Coordinates of C-alpha atoms and ligand atoms in Angstrom, one line a residue:
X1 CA 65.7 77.3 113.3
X2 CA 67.1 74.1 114.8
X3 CA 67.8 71.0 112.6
X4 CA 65.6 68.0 112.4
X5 CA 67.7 64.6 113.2
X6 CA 67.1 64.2 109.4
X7 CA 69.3 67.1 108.7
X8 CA 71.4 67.2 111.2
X9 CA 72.8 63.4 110.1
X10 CA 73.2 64.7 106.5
X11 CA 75.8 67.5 107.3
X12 CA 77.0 65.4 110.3
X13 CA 78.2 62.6 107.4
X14 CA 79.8 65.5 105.7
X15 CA 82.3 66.1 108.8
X16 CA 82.0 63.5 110.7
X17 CA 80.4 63.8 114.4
X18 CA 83.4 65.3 116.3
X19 CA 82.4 68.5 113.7
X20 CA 79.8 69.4 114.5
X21 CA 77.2 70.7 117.0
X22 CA 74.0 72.0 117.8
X23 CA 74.6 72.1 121.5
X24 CA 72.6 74.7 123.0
X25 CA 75.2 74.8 125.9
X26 CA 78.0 75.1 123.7
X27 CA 77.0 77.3 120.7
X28 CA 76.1 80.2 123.0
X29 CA 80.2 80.4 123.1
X30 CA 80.6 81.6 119.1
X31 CA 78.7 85.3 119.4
X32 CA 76.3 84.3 122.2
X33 CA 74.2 83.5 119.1
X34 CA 71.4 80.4 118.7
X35 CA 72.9 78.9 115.4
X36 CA 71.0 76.0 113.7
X37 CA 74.6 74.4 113.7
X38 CA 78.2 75.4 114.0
X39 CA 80.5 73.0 111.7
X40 CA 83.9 72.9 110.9
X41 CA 84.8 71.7 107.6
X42 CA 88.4 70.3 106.9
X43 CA 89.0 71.4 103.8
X44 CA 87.8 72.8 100.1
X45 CA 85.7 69.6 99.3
X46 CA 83.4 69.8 102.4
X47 CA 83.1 73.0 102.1
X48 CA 82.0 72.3 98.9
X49 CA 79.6 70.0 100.1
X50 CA 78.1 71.6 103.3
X51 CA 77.0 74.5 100.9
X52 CA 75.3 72.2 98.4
X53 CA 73.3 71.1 101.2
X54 CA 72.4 74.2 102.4
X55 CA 71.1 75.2 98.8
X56 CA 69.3 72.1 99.0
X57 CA 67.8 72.9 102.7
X58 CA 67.2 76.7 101.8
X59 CA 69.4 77.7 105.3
X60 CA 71.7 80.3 105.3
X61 CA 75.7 79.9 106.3
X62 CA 78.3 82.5 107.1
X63 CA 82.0 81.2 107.7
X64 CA 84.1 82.9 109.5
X65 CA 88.1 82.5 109.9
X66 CA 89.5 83.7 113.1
X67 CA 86.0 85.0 113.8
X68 CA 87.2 89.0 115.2
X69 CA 83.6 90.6 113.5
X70 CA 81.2 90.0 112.0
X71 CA 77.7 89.6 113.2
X72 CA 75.1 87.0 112.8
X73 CA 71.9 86.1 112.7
X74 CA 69.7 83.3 114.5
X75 CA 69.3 80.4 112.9
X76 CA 71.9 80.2 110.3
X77 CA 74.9 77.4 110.5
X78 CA 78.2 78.6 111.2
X79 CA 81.4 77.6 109.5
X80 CA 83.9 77.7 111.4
X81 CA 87.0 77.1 109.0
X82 CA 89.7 76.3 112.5
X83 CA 90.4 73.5 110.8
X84 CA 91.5 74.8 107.3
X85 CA 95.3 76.1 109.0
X86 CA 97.9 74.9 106.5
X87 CA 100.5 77.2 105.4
X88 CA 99.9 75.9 101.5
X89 CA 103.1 77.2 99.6
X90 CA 105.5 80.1 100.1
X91 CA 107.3 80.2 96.7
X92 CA 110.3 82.7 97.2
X93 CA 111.1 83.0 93.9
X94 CA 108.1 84.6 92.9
X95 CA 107.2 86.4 95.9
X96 CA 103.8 84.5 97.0
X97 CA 102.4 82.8 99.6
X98 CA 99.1 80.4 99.8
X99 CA 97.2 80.1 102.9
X100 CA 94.2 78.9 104.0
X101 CA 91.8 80.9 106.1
X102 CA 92.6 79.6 109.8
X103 CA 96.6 80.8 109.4
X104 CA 96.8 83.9 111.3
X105 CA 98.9 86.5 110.0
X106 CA 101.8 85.9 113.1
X107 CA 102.2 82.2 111.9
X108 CA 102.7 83.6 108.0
X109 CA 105.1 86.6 109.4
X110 CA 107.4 84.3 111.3
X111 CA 108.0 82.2 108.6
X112 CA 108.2 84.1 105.9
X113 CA 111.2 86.5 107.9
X114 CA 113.1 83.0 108.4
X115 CA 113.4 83.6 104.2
X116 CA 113.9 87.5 104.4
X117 CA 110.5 87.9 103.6
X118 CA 107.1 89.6 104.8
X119 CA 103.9 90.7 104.1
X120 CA 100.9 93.1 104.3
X121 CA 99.4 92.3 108.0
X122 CA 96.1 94.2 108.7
X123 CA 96.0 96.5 112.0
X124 CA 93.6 94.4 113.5
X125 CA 96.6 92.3 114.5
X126 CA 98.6 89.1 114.3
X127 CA 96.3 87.2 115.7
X128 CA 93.5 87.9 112.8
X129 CA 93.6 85.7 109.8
X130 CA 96.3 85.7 107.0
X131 CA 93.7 85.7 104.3
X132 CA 90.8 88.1 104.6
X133 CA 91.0 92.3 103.0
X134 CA 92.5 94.3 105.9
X135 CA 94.8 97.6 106.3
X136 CA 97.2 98.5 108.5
X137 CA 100.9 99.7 109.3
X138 CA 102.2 98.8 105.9
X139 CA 100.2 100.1 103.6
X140 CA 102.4 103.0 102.4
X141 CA 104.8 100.1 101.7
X142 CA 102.7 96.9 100.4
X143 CA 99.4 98.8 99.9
X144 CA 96.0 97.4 100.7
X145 CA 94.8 93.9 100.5
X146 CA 92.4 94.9 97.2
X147 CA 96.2 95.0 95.9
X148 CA 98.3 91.9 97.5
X149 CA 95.6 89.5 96.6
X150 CA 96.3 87.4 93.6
X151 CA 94.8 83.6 92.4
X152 CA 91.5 82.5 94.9
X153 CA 90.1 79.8 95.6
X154 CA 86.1 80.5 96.1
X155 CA 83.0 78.4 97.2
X156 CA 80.0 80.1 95.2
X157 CA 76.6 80.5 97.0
X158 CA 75.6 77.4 95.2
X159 CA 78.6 75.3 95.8
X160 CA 80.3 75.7 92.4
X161 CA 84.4 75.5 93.1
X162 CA 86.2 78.9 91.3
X163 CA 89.6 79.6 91.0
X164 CA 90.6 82.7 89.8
X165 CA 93.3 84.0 87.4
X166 CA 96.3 82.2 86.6
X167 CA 95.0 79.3 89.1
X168 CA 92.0 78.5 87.1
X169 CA 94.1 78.2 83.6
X170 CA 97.8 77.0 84.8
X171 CA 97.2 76.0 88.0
X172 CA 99.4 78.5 89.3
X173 CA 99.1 81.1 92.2
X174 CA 100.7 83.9 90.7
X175 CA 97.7 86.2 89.2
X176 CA 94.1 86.5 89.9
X177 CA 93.1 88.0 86.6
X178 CA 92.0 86.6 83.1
X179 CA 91.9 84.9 81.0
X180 CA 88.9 86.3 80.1
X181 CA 86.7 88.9 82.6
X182 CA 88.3 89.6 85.6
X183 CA 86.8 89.0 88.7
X184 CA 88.6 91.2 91.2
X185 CA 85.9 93.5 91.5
X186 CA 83.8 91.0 93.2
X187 CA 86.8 88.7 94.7
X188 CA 89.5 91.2 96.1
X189 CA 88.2 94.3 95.9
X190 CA 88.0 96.8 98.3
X191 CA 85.2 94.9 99.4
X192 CA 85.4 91.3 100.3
X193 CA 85.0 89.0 101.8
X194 CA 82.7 91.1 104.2
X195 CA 80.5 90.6 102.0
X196 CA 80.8 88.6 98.7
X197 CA 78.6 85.4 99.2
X198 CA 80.0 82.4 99.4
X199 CA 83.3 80.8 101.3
X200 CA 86.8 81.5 100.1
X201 CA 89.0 78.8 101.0
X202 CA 92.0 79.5 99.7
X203 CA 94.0 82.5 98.7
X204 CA 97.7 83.9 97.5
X205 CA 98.7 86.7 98.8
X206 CA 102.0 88.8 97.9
X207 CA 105.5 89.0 99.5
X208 CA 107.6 91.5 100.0
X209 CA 111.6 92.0 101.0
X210 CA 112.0 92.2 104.7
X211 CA 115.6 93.0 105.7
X212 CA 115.1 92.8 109.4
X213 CA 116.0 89.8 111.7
X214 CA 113.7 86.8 112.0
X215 CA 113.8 87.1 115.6
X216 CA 113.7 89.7 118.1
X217 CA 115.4 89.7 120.8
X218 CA 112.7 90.1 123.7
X219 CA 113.5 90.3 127.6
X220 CA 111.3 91.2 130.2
X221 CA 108.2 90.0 131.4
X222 CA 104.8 90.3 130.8
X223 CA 102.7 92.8 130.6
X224 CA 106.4 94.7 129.8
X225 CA 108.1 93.6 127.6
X226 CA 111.3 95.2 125.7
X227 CA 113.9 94.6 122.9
X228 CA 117.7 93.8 124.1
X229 CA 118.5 95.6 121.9
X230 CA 117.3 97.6 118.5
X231 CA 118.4 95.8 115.2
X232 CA 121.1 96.8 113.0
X233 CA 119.7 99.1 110.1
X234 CA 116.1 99.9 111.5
X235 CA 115.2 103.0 113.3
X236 CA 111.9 103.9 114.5
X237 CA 110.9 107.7 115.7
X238 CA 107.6 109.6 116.2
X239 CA 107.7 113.4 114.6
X240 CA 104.8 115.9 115.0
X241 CA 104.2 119.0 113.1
X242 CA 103.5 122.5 113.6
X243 CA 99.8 121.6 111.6
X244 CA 97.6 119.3 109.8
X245 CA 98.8 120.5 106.3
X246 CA 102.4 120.1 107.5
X247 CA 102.2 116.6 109.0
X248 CA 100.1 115.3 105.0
X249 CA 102.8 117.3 102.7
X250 CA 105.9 115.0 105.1
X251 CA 103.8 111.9 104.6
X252 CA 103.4 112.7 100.9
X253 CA 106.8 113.6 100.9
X254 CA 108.4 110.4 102.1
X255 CA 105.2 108.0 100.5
X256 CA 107.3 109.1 96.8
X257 CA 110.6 108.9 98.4
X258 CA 109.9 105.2 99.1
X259 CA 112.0 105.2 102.5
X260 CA 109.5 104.3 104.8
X261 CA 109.2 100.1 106.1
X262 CA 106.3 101.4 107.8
X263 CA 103.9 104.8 108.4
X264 CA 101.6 104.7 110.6
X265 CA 99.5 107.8 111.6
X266 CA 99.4 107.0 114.8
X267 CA 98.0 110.3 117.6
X268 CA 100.0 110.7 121.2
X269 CA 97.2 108.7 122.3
X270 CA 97.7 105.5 120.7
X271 CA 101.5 106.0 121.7
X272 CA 101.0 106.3 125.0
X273 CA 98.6 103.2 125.5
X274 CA 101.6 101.1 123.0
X275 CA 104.3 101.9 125.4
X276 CA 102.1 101.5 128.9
X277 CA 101.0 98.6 130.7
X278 CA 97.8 99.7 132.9
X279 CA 95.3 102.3 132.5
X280 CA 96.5 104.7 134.5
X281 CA 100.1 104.6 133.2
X282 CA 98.5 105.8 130.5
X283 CA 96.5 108.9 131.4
X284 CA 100.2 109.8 133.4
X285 CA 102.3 109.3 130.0
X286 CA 99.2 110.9 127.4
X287 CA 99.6 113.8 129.7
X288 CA 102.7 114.2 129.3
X289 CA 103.0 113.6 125.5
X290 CA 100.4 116.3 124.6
X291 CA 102.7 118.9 126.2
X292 CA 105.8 117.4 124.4
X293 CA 104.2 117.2 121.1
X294 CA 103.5 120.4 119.1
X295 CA 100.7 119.0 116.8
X296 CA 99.6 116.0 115.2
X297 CA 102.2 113.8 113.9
X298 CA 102.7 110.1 113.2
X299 CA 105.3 107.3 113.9
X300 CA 108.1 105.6 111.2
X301 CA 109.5 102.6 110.9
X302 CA 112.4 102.5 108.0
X303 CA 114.9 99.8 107.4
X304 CA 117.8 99.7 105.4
X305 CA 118.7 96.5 103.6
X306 CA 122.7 97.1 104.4
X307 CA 124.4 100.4 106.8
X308 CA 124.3 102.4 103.3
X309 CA 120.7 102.0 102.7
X310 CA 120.6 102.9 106.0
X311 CA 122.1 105.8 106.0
X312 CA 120.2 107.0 103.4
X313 CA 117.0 106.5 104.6
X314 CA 117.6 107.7 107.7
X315 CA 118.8 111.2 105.9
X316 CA 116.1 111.0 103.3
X317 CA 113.4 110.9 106.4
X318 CA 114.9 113.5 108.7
X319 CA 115.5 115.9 105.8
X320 CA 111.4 115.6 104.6
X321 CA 110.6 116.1 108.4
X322 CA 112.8 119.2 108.9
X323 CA 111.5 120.3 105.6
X324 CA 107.9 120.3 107.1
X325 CA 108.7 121.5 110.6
X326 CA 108.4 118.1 111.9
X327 CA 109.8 117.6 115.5
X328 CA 111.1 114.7 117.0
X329 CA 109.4 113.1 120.7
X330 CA 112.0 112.5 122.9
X331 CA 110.3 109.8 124.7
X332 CA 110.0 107.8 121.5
X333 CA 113.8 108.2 121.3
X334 CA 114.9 106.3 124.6
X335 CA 115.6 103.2 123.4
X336 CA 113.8 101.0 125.7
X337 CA 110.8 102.7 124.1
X338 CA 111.4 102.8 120.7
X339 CA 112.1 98.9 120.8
X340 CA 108.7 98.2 122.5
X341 CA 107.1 100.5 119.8
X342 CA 109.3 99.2 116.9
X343 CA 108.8 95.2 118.2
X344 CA 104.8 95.7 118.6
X345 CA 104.3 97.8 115.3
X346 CA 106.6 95.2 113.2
X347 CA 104.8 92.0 114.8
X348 CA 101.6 94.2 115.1
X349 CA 100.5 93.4 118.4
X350 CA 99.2 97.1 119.1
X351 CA 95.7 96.9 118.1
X352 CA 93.7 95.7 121.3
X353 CA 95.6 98.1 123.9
X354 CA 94.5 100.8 121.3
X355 CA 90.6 99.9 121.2
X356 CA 89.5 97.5 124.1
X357 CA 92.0 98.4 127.4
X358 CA 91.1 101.6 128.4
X359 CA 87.0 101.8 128.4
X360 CA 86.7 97.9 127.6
X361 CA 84.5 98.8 123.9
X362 CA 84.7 101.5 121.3
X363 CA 83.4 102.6 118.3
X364 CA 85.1 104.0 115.2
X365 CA 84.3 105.1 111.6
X366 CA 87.2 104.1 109.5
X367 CA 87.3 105.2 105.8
X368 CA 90.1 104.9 102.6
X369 CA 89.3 107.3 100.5
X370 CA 91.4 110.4 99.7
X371 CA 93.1 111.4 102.5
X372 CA 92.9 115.0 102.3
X373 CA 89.2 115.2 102.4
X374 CA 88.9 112.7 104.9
X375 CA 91.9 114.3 107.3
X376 CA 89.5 117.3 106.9
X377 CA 86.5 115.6 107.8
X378 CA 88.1 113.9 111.0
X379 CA 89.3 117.3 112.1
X380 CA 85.6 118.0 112.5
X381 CA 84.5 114.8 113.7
X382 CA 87.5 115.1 116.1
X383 CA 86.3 118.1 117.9
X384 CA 82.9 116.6 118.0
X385 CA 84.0 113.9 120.7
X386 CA 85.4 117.0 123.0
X387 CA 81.6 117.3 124.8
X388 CA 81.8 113.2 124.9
X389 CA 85.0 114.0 126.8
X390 CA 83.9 116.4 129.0
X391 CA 80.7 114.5 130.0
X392 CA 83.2 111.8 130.9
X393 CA 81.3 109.4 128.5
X394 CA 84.6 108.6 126.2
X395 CA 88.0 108.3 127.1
X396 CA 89.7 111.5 126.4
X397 CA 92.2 111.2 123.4
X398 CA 91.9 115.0 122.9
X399 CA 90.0 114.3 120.5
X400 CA 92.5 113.1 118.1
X401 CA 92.0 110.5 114.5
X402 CA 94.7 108.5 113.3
X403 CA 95.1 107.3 109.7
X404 CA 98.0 106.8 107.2
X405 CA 98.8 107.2 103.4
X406 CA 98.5 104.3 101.1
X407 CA 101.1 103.9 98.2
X408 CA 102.3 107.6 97.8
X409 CA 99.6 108.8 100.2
X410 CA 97.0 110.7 98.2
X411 CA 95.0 107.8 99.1
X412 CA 94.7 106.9 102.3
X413 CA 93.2 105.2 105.9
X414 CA 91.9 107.7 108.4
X415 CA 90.1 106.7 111.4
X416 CA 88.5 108.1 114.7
X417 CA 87.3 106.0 117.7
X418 CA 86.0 106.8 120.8
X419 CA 86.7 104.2 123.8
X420 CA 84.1 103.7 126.2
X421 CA 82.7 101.3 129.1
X422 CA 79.9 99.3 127.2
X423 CA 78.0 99.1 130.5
X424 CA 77.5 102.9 130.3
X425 CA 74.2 102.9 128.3
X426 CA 74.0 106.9 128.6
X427 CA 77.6 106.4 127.0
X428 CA 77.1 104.4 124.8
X429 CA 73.8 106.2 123.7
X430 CA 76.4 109.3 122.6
X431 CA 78.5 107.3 121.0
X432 CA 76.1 105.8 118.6
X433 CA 74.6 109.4 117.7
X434 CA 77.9 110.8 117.6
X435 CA 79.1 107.9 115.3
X436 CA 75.6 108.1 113.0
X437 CA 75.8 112.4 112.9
X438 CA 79.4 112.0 111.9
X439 CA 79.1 109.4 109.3
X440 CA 76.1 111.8 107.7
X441 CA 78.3 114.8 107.6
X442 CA 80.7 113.0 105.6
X443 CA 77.9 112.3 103.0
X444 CA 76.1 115.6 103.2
X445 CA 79.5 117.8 103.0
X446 CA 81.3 115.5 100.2
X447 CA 83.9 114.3 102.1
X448 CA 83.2 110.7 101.4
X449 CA 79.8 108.4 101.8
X450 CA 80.5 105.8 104.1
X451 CA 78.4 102.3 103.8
X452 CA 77.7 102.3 107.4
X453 CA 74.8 104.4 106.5
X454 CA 71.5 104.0 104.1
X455 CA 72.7 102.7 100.6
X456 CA 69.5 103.6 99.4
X457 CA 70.9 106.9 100.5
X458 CA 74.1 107.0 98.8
X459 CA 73.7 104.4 96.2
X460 CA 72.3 106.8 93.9
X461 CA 75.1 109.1 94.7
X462 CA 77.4 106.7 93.3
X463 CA 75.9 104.9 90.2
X464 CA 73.4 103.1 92.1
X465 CA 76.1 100.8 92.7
X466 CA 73.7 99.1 95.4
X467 CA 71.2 98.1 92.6
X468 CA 73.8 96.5 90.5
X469 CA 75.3 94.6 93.4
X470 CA 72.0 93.4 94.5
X471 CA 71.5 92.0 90.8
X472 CA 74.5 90.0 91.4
X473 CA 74.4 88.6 94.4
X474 CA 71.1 87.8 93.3
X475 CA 72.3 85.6 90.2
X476 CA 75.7 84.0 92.6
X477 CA 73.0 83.2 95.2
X478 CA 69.3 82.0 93.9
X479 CA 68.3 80.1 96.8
X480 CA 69.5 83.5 99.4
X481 CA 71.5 80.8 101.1
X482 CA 74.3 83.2 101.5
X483 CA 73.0 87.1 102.7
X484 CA 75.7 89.7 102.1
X485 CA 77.4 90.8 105.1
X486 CA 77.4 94.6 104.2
X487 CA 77.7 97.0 101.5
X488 CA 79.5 97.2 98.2
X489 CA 82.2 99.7 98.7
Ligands
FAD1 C1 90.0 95.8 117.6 C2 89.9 95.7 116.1 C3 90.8 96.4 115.3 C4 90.7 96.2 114.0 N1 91.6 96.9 113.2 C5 91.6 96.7 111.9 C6 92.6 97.4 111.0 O1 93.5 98.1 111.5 N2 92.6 97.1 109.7 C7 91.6 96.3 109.2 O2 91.7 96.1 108.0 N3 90.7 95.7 109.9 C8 90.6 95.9 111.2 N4 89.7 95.3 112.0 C9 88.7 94.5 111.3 C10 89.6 93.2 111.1 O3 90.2 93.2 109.8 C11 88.8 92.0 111.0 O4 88.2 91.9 112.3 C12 89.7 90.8 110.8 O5 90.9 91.0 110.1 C13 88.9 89.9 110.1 O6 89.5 88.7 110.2 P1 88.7 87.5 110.8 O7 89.3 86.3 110.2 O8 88.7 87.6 112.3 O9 87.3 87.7 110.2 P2 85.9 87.1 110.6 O10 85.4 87.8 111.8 O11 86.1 85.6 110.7 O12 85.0 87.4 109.3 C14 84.8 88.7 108.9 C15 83.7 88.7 107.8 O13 84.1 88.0 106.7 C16 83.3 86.8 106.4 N5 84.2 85.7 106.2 C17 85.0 85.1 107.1 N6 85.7 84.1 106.6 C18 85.3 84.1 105.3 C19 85.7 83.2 104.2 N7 86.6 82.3 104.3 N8 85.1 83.4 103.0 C20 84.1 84.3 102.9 N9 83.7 85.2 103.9 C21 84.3 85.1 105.0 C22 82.5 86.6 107.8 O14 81.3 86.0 107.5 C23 82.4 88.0 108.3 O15 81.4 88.7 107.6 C24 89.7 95.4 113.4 C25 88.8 94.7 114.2 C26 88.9 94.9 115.5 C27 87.9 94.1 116.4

């Protein structure tokens, strides 16, 4: 629905006219999708304000920080928060940063190492926003966002300005709890903000110790790239094991030990396309890591704070590994390659060469949930992609998953993609039903219900938690300015 000039002028005096537009030549460029308007609000206030009028104009928004996902319909505005990038505070003494949702997790990371200091960085990347719920290579250290989220700042559906926790009573960024009802279950749960209503503008997020340099020393060129040299006190190796049980006992194993700066599940696949800079380097080196490795496995970072810590680490992790008939890959071992891996999984860079180089689009169902049952799932869902293979319609990972523990590890990440060319319809036809008969196997074989399918389905499986979240989104969000932008959990 496009804007009448009446409209239009009222959010225009909001922003001013450089912010925003309803140019059909230019809008075409966020999604490809025919928005009434895309604006970019400059901070809390007009954020504040462009809702209000979109309560009082019945259309529907969606912001978006660094915009990776996400999908939109025609006809709603788009809030593109670009211009809300300041670093807000970074108090080292109590281990917190605030951000707004334009700083992207490389801009936090750099800063914060200058001060000995980092903090949980989903796998998406860098690149992706410092603010929104993610996973990724640090979770067995710093956990999952719905942990390292404390005091919001939140835009309601109807323009009302919350701040959570200790921000709300003391002004303060340390805790997003009480006094009073909590509101983490709809704030920082394992669910937002993909879908809780509403714009979050601001939000802290916890720090931890980082006792690596603040700079690496790169050299090369692109697309390769390697460290001069690896930093004192860090070590990074990939270990397979003789079986599936074998390579979850280690990761328990070293998830209570506490050694690990990072654990990252990552299958001779995604090895071979982090250490390779064309396509068909790739298929050469993934051939050659099958043979090497003797089952699935995954890939450590540690990093002792001083040559002691170290050491202990270092014998902490090899003992666990030997423990579990864990073996070592030699090619992860050359230096040259162990500083491209260590550099890329530290500053996570890795994601894209993982998903988008080799097929150009893929699909994936990724799940936390407890990783036993879901590492026994993807097993399954694993072997299902081998006739995807050999009909040349995915990229052939030997049908491998990937995941990771979270905390100690008896929770966890596991995921499965398959990477395909997106011009391939007949391709991508298999993908989808592969994707949609996988996803209902995990439901109908209690592994875990997934929310990319029916939550009419599974709701009533689990407490007809859909019903109770459509009752609130209901009250945050009379006017349905604000549509959900998935499921619950
Ligand atoms: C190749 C690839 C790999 C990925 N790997 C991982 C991974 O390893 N781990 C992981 O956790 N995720 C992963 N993701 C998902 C990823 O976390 C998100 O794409 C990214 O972190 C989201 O950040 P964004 O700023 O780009 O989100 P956006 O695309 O900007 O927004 C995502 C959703 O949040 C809503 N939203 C955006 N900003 C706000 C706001 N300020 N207030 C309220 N709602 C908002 C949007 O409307 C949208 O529904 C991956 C995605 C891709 C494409």
């Amino acid at each position: 629905m496009a804007f009448t000039k009446e409209v239009y002028k009222e959010f225009e005096d909001v922003v001013g006219v450089e912010n925003i537009c309803d140019d059909p030549s230019i809008m075409p460029a966020y999604y490809g999708t025919e928005f009434a308007a895309v604006i970019l609000p400059k901070d809390t206030a007009e954020v504040q304000a462009l809702v209000k009028l979109c309560n009082k104009h019945k259309v529907m928004f969606r912001p978006i920080c660094t915009g990776w996902s996400g999908m939109f319909p025609k006809g709603i505005v788009l809030f593109d928060l670009r211009r809300m990038n300041r670093i807000v505070e970074i108090n080292e003494k109590n281990m917190y940063a605030v951000v707004e949702p334009y700083v992207i997790s490389a801009e936090l990371q750099a800063e914060l190492m200058k001060r000995g200091l980092n903090f949980c960085i989903k796998g998406a990347g860098t690149n992706c926003s410092a603010m929104l719920r993610g996973h990724g290579h640090m979770d067995q250290t710093t956990s999952g966002d719905d942990r390292n989220h404390l005091a919001i700042e939140w835009v309601t559906p109807e323009g009302e300005i919350v701040r959570s926790g200790s921000l709300g009573s003391a002004d303060e960024w340390f805790c997003g709890d009480g006094p009073g009802p909590s509101l983490r279950a709809i704030l920082t749960s394992a669910v937002p903000p993909g879908v809780t209503p509403g714009v979050f503008t601001k939000a802290a997020v916890k720090l931890y110790h980082w006792p690596g340099p603040s700079e690496f020393p790169i050299v090369g060129h692109s697309p390769k790239y390697t460290l001069g040299e690896i930093p004192a006190n860090t070590m990074a190796r990939y270990y397979s094991f003789p079986s599936v049980d074998k390579m979850w006992q280690a990761e328990l194993k070293l998830g209570e030990g506490e050694i690990c700066y990072e654990l990252m599940g990552f299958n001779a696949a995604m090895v071979s396309c982090n250490i390779t800079t064309c396509n068909e380097e790739e298929e050469e080196v993934f051939a050659k890591m099958s043979k090497e490795v003797q089952g699935p496995g995954f890939f450590v970072i540690i990093a002792g704070s001083s040559p002691e810590d170290f050491a202990y680490k270092k014998h902490v992790l090899e003992y666990i590994v030997k423990q579990n008939g864990g073996k070592s890959l030699k090619t992860v071992e050359n230096p040259e390659v162990e500083g491209i891996l260590m550099c890329q999984c530290i500053r996570i860079s890795a994601s894209i060469r993982e998903t988008f180089r080799a097929g150009g689009a893929f699909n994936s169902i990724p799940i936390m949930g407890q990783r036993d049952l879901t590492i026994k799932w993807a097993i399954g869902a694993g072997k299902a992609k081998e006739p995807l293979i050999k009909n040349g319609y995915i990229v052939d990972d030997g049908g491998a998953f990937f995941g990771w523990g979270v905390e100690q590890g008896h929770l966890g990440k596991t995921e499965i993609f398959c990477k395909y060319d997106p011009q391939n319809a007949e391709a991508k036809k298999a993908v989808e039903q592969w994707q949609q008969e996988q996803t209902r196997r995990a439901f109908t074989e209690k592994y875990f219900a997934s929310t990319l399918g029916s939550q009419e389905d599974i709701g009533p499986a689990l407490s007809n938690y859909h019903l109770w979240w459509q009752k609130l989104v209901k009250t945050l969000d009379p006017n349905g300015v604000s549509p959900e932008g998935g499921a619950l959990v």
